[in-house]
Amino acid sequence: MAYQLTSRQVLLARQGGTPTPSDVVTLAENVFFKTTIKNGTIKEIGTGALGAEKGYVVTDWTTAEASVPVILKATGAAGTPPKIAQMLKLCGLAETVDTTSGSENVTYTPMTSIGGAGEIISYIDGEKRTISGVVANLKLSFTVGELVRAVFNVKGFTDAEPVLEANPTAATDTNSNFIVESVSAVTIGGATINLTNADFDLGNKIDEIYAVGKKEYVITDFMPTITIRDIKQRDSVDHWTDLKNGNVKEFIVSLGSASGQKFKFTASYCKYSDIGEDDDNGKTVISRTFRCESNAGGDNFEIRYE
């Protein structure tokens, strides 16, 4: 009997429809969905015997969840959506494509109302699992000297057994990776900081809906946060003043310089929620957590590809 090879995995994703091989997601690691069938127990009282509980399952109420890790990649051409565009939409992000000559870009911002769910299909060496009613949460990790990573925490409904079906032919993303280098521009309130790492969490609040004629997950709200770690300069105490006074700061990460190879993350209305200081090989480092608040709704942050 042949072994099932994990290297033969293809994952497809689409918001608002059924994915095709063109919707392939290039994975950084294998993805295995935790599949759970609703179950419980009931007591059969009247037999007079102990240990009379009986189990039951609701096979129609079968859920699946997983973390989908990817490496952030360039688009190759300005004004072209990235290959992970559908995954970003599953997180409730609205896509805007600007094809104006000389300023082509694609941006992703939070939706201001509940968006539609999508579908993910995972093939592993001839086994096909379809997950419907899918939404996700997004986390980004920027660590100096490393590739930028994105993790999509997805939830949806599925069937208990996968279907036996050959993997489709799908082309993975061959565009260049984004790397956080010492020359990358990272600023808070317009001032460059000596960043070592930053973690962004979209903070989606996801609700499960299981009703007659309806099985899906929905994003009911979100609260984005950024936690950064940077090397402290002596006599620098402004971060404590900003926390005390509730000052608003703009946080920007800019990567790449050539057209089709640029990525920019901007959160313009950040407020401190926590600060910590500790030792890093004899140097003081600051750990700061911000809430990415909005000013007019939907402007908590922007992800831009150029």
PDB file of N, CA and C in Angstrom, residues 106-174:
ATOM      1  N   VAL A 106      -2.522  48.138  -5.728  1.00  0.00           N
ATOM      2  CA  VAL A 106      -3.664  47.378  -5.219  1.00  0.00           C
ATOM      3  C   VAL A 106      -3.646  47.516  -3.701  1.00  0.00           C
ATOM      4  N   THR A 107      -4.770  47.914  -3.123  1.00  0.00           N
ATOM      5  CA  THR A 107      -4.822  48.114  -1.679  1.00  0.00           C
ATOM      6  C   THR A 107      -5.892  47.223  -1.052  1.00  0.00           C
ATOM      7  N   TYR A 108      -5.662  46.912   0.234  1.00  0.00           N
ATOM      8  CA  TYR A 108      -6.609  46.117   1.020  1.00  0.00           C
ATOM      9  C   TYR A 108      -6.879  46.863   2.328  1.00  0.00           C
ATOM     10  N   THR A 109      -8.150  47.095   2.578  1.00  0.00           N
ATOM     11  CA  THR A 109      -8.575  47.797   3.785  1.00  0.00           C
ATOM     12  C   THR A 109      -9.745  47.044   4.411  1.00  0.00           C
ATOM     13  N   PRO A 110     -10.019  47.281   5.701  1.00  0.00           N
ATOM     14  CA  PRO A 110     -11.133  46.575   6.341  1.00  0.00           C
ATOM     15  C   PRO A 110     -12.475  46.959   5.735  1.00  0.00           C
ATOM     16  N   MET A 111     -13.353  45.950   5.580  1.00  0.00           N
ATOM     17  CA  MET A 111     -14.728  46.224   5.195  1.00  0.00           C
ATOM     18  C   MET A 111     -15.454  46.862   6.375  1.00  0.00           C
ATOM     19  N   THR A 112     -16.447  47.687   6.079  1.00  0.00           N
ATOM     20  CA  THR A 112     -17.193  48.354   7.148  1.00  0.00           C
ATOM     21  C   THR A 112     -18.503  47.646   7.472  1.00  0.00           C
ATOM     22  N   SER A 113     -18.778  46.538   6.778  1.00  0.00           N
ATOM     23  CA  SER A 113     -19.961  45.734   7.073  1.00  0.00           C
ATOM     24  C   SER A 113     -19.596  44.267   6.919  1.00  0.00           C
ATOM     25  N   ILE A 114     -20.470  43.391   7.358  1.00  0.00           N
ATOM     26  CA  ILE A 114     -20.195  41.951   7.299  1.00  0.00           C
ATOM     27  C   ILE A 114     -20.092  41.506   5.850  1.00  0.00           C
ATOM     28  N   GLY A 115     -18.980  40.850   5.499  1.00  0.00           N
ATOM     29  CA  GLY A 115     -18.767  40.362   4.146  1.00  0.00           C
ATOM     30  C   GLY A 115     -19.190  38.906   3.997  1.00  0.00           C
ATOM     31  N   GLY A 116     -19.201  38.414   2.767  1.00  0.00           N
ATOM     32  CA  GLY A 116     -19.601  37.043   2.503  1.00  0.00           C
ATOM     33  C   GLY A 116     -18.490  36.057   2.780  1.00  0.00           C
ATOM     34  N   ALA A 117     -18.895  34.820   3.080  1.00  0.00           N
ATOM     35  CA  ALA A 117     -17.932  33.744   3.320  1.00  0.00           C
ATOM     36  C   ALA A 117     -17.450  33.176   1.992  1.00  0.00           C
ATOM     37  N   GLY A 118     -16.518  32.248   2.070  1.00  0.00           N
ATOM     38  CA  GLY A 118     -15.954  31.652   0.871  1.00  0.00           C
ATOM     39  C   GLY A 118     -15.786  30.160   1.004  1.00  0.00           C
ATOM     40  N   GLU A 119     -14.906  29.624   0.183  1.00  0.00           N
ATOM     41  CA  GLU A 119     -14.697  28.176   0.157  1.00  0.00           C
ATOM     42  C   GLU A 119     -13.215  27.862  -0.017  1.00  0.00           C
ATOM     43  N   ILE A 120     -12.777  26.823   0.657  1.00  0.00           N
ATOM     44  CA  ILE A 120     -11.408  26.315   0.524  1.00  0.00           C
ATOM     45  C   ILE A 120     -11.480  24.838   0.151  1.00  0.00           C
ATOM     46  N   ILE A 121     -10.644  24.427  -0.782  1.00  0.00           N
ATOM     47  CA  ILE A 121     -10.508  23.024  -1.134  1.00  0.00           C
ATOM     48  C   ILE A 121      -9.068  22.609  -0.902  1.00  0.00           C
ATOM     49  N   SER A 122      -8.882  21.576  -0.096  1.00  0.00           N
ATOM     50  CA  SER A 122      -7.536  21.076   0.205  1.00  0.00           C
ATOM     51  C   SER A 122      -7.379  19.676  -0.359  1.00  0.00           C
ATOM     52  N   TYR A 123      -6.388  19.526  -1.238  1.00  0.00           N
ATOM     53  CA  TYR A 123      -6.034  18.211  -1.784  1.00  0.00           C
ATOM     54  C   TYR A 123      -4.738  17.747  -1.128  1.00  0.00           C
ATOM     55  N   ILE A 124      -4.708  16.522  -0.647  1.00  0.00           N
ATOM     56  CA  ILE A 124      -3.456  15.918  -0.185  1.00  0.00           C
ATOM     57  C   ILE A 124      -3.321  14.549  -0.827  1.00  0.00           C
ATOM     58  N   ASP A 125      -2.499  14.480  -1.854  1.00  0.00           N
ATOM     59  CA  ASP A 125      -2.161  13.221  -2.525  1.00  0.00           C
ATOM     60  C   ASP A 125      -3.399  12.385  -2.846  1.00  0.00           C
ATOM     61  N   GLY A 126      -4.350  13.002  -3.530  1.00  0.00           N
ATOM     62  CA  GLY A 126      -5.507  12.252  -4.004  1.00  0.00           C
ATOM     63  C   GLY A 126      -6.707  12.275  -3.090  1.00  0.00           C
ATOM     64  N   GLU A 127      -6.642  12.997  -1.976  1.00  0.00           N
ATOM     65  CA  GLU A 127      -7.797  13.175  -1.107  1.00  0.00           C
ATOM     66  C   GLU A 127      -8.229  14.640  -1.136  1.00  0.00           C
ATOM     67  N   LYS A 128      -9.511  14.853  -1.347  1.00  0.00           N
ATOM     68  CA  LYS A 128     -10.052  16.206  -1.479  1.00  0.00           C
ATOM     69  C   LYS A 128     -10.999  16.513  -0.322  1.00  0.00           C
ATOM     70  N   ARG A 129     -10.704  17.589   0.402  1.00  0.00           N
ATOM     71  CA  ARG A 129     -11.607  18.054   1.456  1.00  0.00           C
ATOM     72  C   ARG A 129     -12.090  19.456   1.091  1.00  0.00           C
ATOM     73  N   THR A 130     -13.399  19.624   1.042  1.00  0.00           N
ATOM     74  CA  THR A 130     -14.002  20.911   0.731  1.00  0.00           C
ATOM     75  C   THR A 130     -14.525  21.542   2.012  1.00  0.00           C
ATOM     76  N   ILE A 131     -14.130  22.793   2.255  1.00  0.00           N
ATOM     77  CA  ILE A 131     -14.572  23.532   3.437  1.00  0.00           C
ATOM     78  C   ILE A 131     -15.359  24.745   2.937  1.00  0.00           C
ATOM     79  N   SER A 132     -16.611  24.856   3.350  1.00  0.00           N
ATOM     80  CA  SER A 132     -17.470  25.948   2.890  1.00  0.00           C
ATOM     81  C   SER A 132     -17.815  26.877   4.054  1.00  0.00           C
ATOM     82  N   GLY A 133     -18.451  28.006   3.722  1.00  0.00           N
ATOM     83  CA  GLY A 133     -18.801  28.976   4.756  1.00  0.00           C
ATOM     84  C   GLY A 133     -17.590  29.491   5.499  1.00  0.00           C
ATOM     85  N   VAL A 134     -16.488  29.696   4.774  1.00  0.00           N
ATOM     86  CA  VAL A 134     -15.186  29.996   5.377  1.00  0.00           C
ATOM     87  C   VAL A 134     -14.956  31.492   5.538  1.00  0.00           C
ATOM     88  N   VAL A 135     -14.456  31.879   6.695  1.00  0.00           N
ATOM     89  CA  VAL A 135     -13.850  33.198   6.894  1.00  0.00           C
ATOM     90  C   VAL A 135     -12.536  32.974   7.649  1.00  0.00           C
ATOM     91  N   ALA A 136     -11.748  34.046   7.797  1.00  0.00           N
ATOM     92  CA  ALA A 136     -10.420  33.877   8.387  1.00  0.00           C
ATOM     93  C   ALA A 136      -9.989  35.116   9.155  1.00  0.00           C
ATOM     94  N   ASN A 137      -8.960  34.937   9.959  1.00  0.00           N
ATOM     95  CA  ASN A 137      -8.265  36.044  10.610  1.00  0.00           C
ATOM     96  C   ASN A 137      -6.847  36.105  10.059  1.00  0.00           C
ATOM     97  N   LEU A 138      -6.277  37.289  10.016  1.00  0.00           N
ATOM     98  CA  LEU A 138      -4.943  37.486   9.446  1.00  0.00           C
ATOM     99  C   LEU A 138      -3.953  37.928  10.506  1.00  0.00           C
ATOM    100  N   LYS A 139      -2.757  37.295  10.465  1.00  0.00           N
ATOM    101  CA  LYS A 139      -1.634  37.744  11.278  1.00  0.00           C
ATOM    102  C   LYS A 139      -0.416  37.904  10.368  1.00  0.00           C
ATOM    103  N   LEU A 140       0.309  39.012  10.545  1.00  0.00           N
ATOM    104  CA  LEU A 140       1.530  39.280   9.780  1.00  0.00           C
ATOM    105  C   LEU A 140       2.702  39.373  10.740  1.00  0.00           C
ATOM    106  N   SER A 141       3.841  38.848  10.310  1.00  0.00           N
ATOM    107  CA  SER A 141       5.046  38.884  11.142  1.00  0.00           C
ATOM    108  C   SER A 141       6.195  39.498  10.355  1.00  0.00           C
ATOM    109  N   PHE A 142       6.714  40.622  10.863  1.00  0.00           N
ATOM    110  CA  PHE A 142       7.862  41.300  10.259  1.00  0.00           C
ATOM    111  C   PHE A 142       9.053  41.170  11.220  1.00  0.00           C
ATOM    112  N   THR A 143      10.008  40.330  10.881  1.00  0.00           N
ATOM    113  CA  THR A 143      11.208  40.161  11.699  1.00  0.00           C
ATOM    114  C   THR A 143      12.426  40.492  10.852  1.00  0.00           C
ATOM    115  N   VAL A 144      13.284  41.377  11.354  1.00  0.00           N
ATOM    116  CA  VAL A 144      14.445  41.815  10.581  1.00  0.00           C
ATOM    117  C   VAL A 144      15.339  40.619  10.246  1.00  0.00           C
ATOM    118  N   GLY A 145      15.719  40.532   8.977  1.00  0.00           N
ATOM    119  CA  GLY A 145      16.583  39.449   8.517  1.00  0.00           C
ATOM    120  C   GLY A 145      15.824  38.202   8.122  1.00  0.00           C
ATOM    121  N   GLU A 146      14.483  38.256   8.128  1.00  0.00           N
ATOM    122  CA  GLU A 146      13.688  37.080   7.791  1.00  0.00           C
ATOM    123  C   GLU A 146      12.621  37.429   6.755  1.00  0.00           C
ATOM    124  N   LEU A 147      12.061  36.378   6.147  1.00  0.00           N
ATOM    125  CA  LEU A 147      10.957  36.551   5.216  1.00  0.00           C
ATOM    126  C   LEU A 147       9.710  37.013   5.977  1.00  0.00           C
ATOM    127  N   VAL A 148       8.911  37.838   5.326  1.00  0.00           N
ATOM    128  CA  VAL A 148       7.649  38.265   5.936  1.00  0.00           C
ATOM    129  C   VAL A 148       6.650  37.110   5.833  1.00  0.00           C
ATOM    130  N   ARG A 149       6.069  36.757   6.963  1.00  0.00           N
ATOM    131  CA  ARG A 149       5.123  35.649   7.007  1.00  0.00           C
ATOM    132  C   ARG A 149       3.710  36.150   7.285  1.00  0.00           C
ATOM    133  N   ALA A 150       2.756  35.481   6.672  1.00  0.00           N
ATOM    134  CA  ALA A 150       1.345  35.720   6.952  1.00  0.00           C
ATOM    135  C   ALA A 150       0.721  34.394   7.364  1.00  0.00           C
ATOM    136  N   VAL A 151      -0.137  34.438   8.365  1.00  0.00           N
ATOM    137  CA  VAL A 151      -0.869  33.250   8.795  1.00  0.00           C
ATOM    138  C   VAL A 151      -2.358  33.579   8.765  1.00  0.00           C
ATOM    139  N   PHE A 152      -3.115  32.745   8.053  1.00  0.00           N
ATOM    140  CA  PHE A 152      -4.562  32.892   7.977  1.00  0.00           C
ATOM    141  C   PHE A 152      -5.196  31.790   8.826  1.00  0.00           C
ATOM    142  N   ASN A 153      -5.883  32.184   9.887  1.00  0.00           N
ATOM    143  CA  ASN A 153      -6.592  31.225  10.729  1.00  0.00           C
ATOM    144  C   ASN A 153      -8.014  31.109  10.206  1.00  0.00           C
ATOM    145  N   VAL A 154      -8.326  29.976   9.569  1.00  0.00           N
ATOM    146  CA  VAL A 154      -9.585  29.816   8.855  1.00  0.00           C
ATOM    147  C   VAL A 154     -10.527  28.881   9.594  1.00  0.00           C
ATOM    148  N   LYS A 155     -11.836  29.134   9.424  1.00  0.00           N
ATOM    149  CA  LYS A 155     -12.876  28.285   9.988  1.00  0.00           C
ATOM    150  C   LYS A 155     -13.977  28.106   8.957  1.00  0.00           C
ATOM    151  N   GLY A 156     -14.542  26.886   8.899  1.00  0.00           N
ATOM    152  CA  GLY A 156     -15.623  26.619   7.970  1.00  0.00           C
ATOM    153  C   GLY A 156     -16.307  25.309   8.288  1.00  0.00           C
ATOM    154  N   PHE A 157     -17.220  24.912   7.418  1.00  0.00           N
ATOM    155  CA  PHE A 157     -17.963  23.654   7.562  1.00  0.00           C
ATOM    156  C   PHE A 157     -17.509  22.668   6.489  1.00  0.00           C
ATOM    157  N   THR A 158     -17.537  21.376   6.821  1.00  0.00           N
ATOM    158  CA  THR A 158     -17.083  20.356   5.896  1.00  0.00           C
ATOM    159  C   THR A 158     -17.860  19.073   6.115  1.00  0.00           C
ATOM    160  N   ASP A 159     -17.536  18.033   5.345  1.00  0.00           N
ATOM    161  CA  ASP A 159     -18.055  16.687   5.574  1.00  0.00           C
ATOM    162  C   ASP A 159     -16.997  15.892   6.316  1.00  0.00           C
ATOM    163  N   ALA A 160     -17.434  14.865   7.052  1.00  0.00           N
ATOM    164  CA  ALA A 160     -16.484  14.091   7.848  1.00  0.00           C
ATOM    165  C   ALA A 160     -15.405  13.446   6.986  1.00  0.00           C
ATOM    166  N   GLU A 161     -15.832  12.774   5.904  1.00  0.00           N
ATOM    167  CA  GLU A 161     -14.855  12.070   5.070  1.00  0.00           C
ATOM    168  C   GLU A 161     -14.436  12.916   3.874  1.00  0.00           C
ATOM    169  N   PRO A 162     -13.158  12.934   3.563  1.00  0.00           N
ATOM    170  CA  PRO A 162     -12.744  13.562   2.312  1.00  0.00           C
ATOM    171  C   PRO A 162     -13.142  12.684   1.126  1.00  0.00           C
ATOM    172  N   VAL A 163     -13.104  13.262  -0.071  1.00  0.00           N
ATOM    173  CA  VAL A 163     -13.432  12.553  -1.304  1.00  0.00           C
ATOM    174  C   VAL A 163     -12.138  12.141  -1.985  1.00  0.00           C
ATOM    175  N   LEU A 164     -12.133  10.940  -2.559  1.00  0.00           N
ATOM    176  CA  LEU A 164     -10.956  10.506  -3.300  1.00  0.00           C
ATOM    177  C   LEU A 164     -10.992  11.137  -4.695  1.00  0.00           C
ATOM    178  N   GLU A 165     -10.039  12.025  -4.933  1.00  0.00           N
ATOM    179  CA  GLU A 165      -9.978  12.735  -6.218  1.00  0.00           C
ATOM    180  C   GLU A 165      -8.555  13.191  -6.464  1.00  0.00           C
ATOM    181  N   ALA A 166      -8.071  12.999  -7.679  1.00  0.00           N
ATOM    182  CA  ALA A 166      -6.696  13.359  -8.010  1.00  0.00           C
ATOM    183  C   ALA A 166      -6.457  14.854  -7.838  1.00  0.00           C
ATOM    184  N   ASN A 167      -5.248  15.213  -7.392  1.00  0.00           N
ATOM    185  CA  ASN A 167      -4.881  16.623  -7.270  1.00  0.00           C
ATOM    186  C   ASN A 167      -4.971  17.326  -8.615  1.00  0.00           C
ATOM    187  N   PRO A 168      -5.462  18.570  -8.631  1.00  0.00           N
ATOM    188  CA  PRO A 168      -5.457  19.338  -9.876  1.00  0.00           C
ATOM    189  C   PRO A 168      -4.055  19.873 -10.168  1.00  0.00           C
ATOM    190  N   THR A 169      -3.839  20.240 -11.388  1.00  0.00           N
ATOM    191  CA  THR A 169      -2.576  20.883 -11.768  1.00  0.00           C
ATOM    192  C   THR A 169      -2.704  22.376 -11.490  1.00  0.00           C
ATOM    193  N   ALA A 170      -1.823  22.889 -10.656  1.00  0.00           N
ATOM    194  CA  ALA A 170      -1.891  24.305 -10.283  1.00  0.00           C
ATOM    195  C   ALA A 170      -0.484  24.871 -10.201  1.00  0.00           C
ATOM    196  N   ALA A 171      -0.311  26.092 -10.689  1.00  0.00           N
ATOM    197  CA  ALA A 171       1.005  26.738 -10.697  1.00  0.00           C
ATOM    198  C   ALA A 171       1.180  27.565  -9.427  1.00  0.00           C
ATOM    199  N   THR A 172       2.246  27.319  -8.682  1.00  0.00           N
ATOM    200  CA  THR A 172       2.505  28.062  -7.451  1.00  0.00           C
ATOM    201  C   THR A 172       3.038  29.466  -7.771  1.00  0.00           C
ATOM    202  N   ASP A 173       3.081  30.294  -6.754  1.00  0.00           N
ATOM    203  CA  ASP A 173       3.515  31.688  -6.889  1.00  0.00           C
ATOM    204  C   ASP A 173       5.039  31.738  -6.967  1.00  0.00           C
ATOM    205  N   THR A 174       5.564  32.185  -8.103  1.00  0.00           N
ATOM    206  CA  THR A 174       7.016  32.253  -8.309  1.00  0.00           C
ATOM    207  C   THR A 174       7.567  33.664  -8.152  1.00  0.00           C
TER     208      THR A 174
END
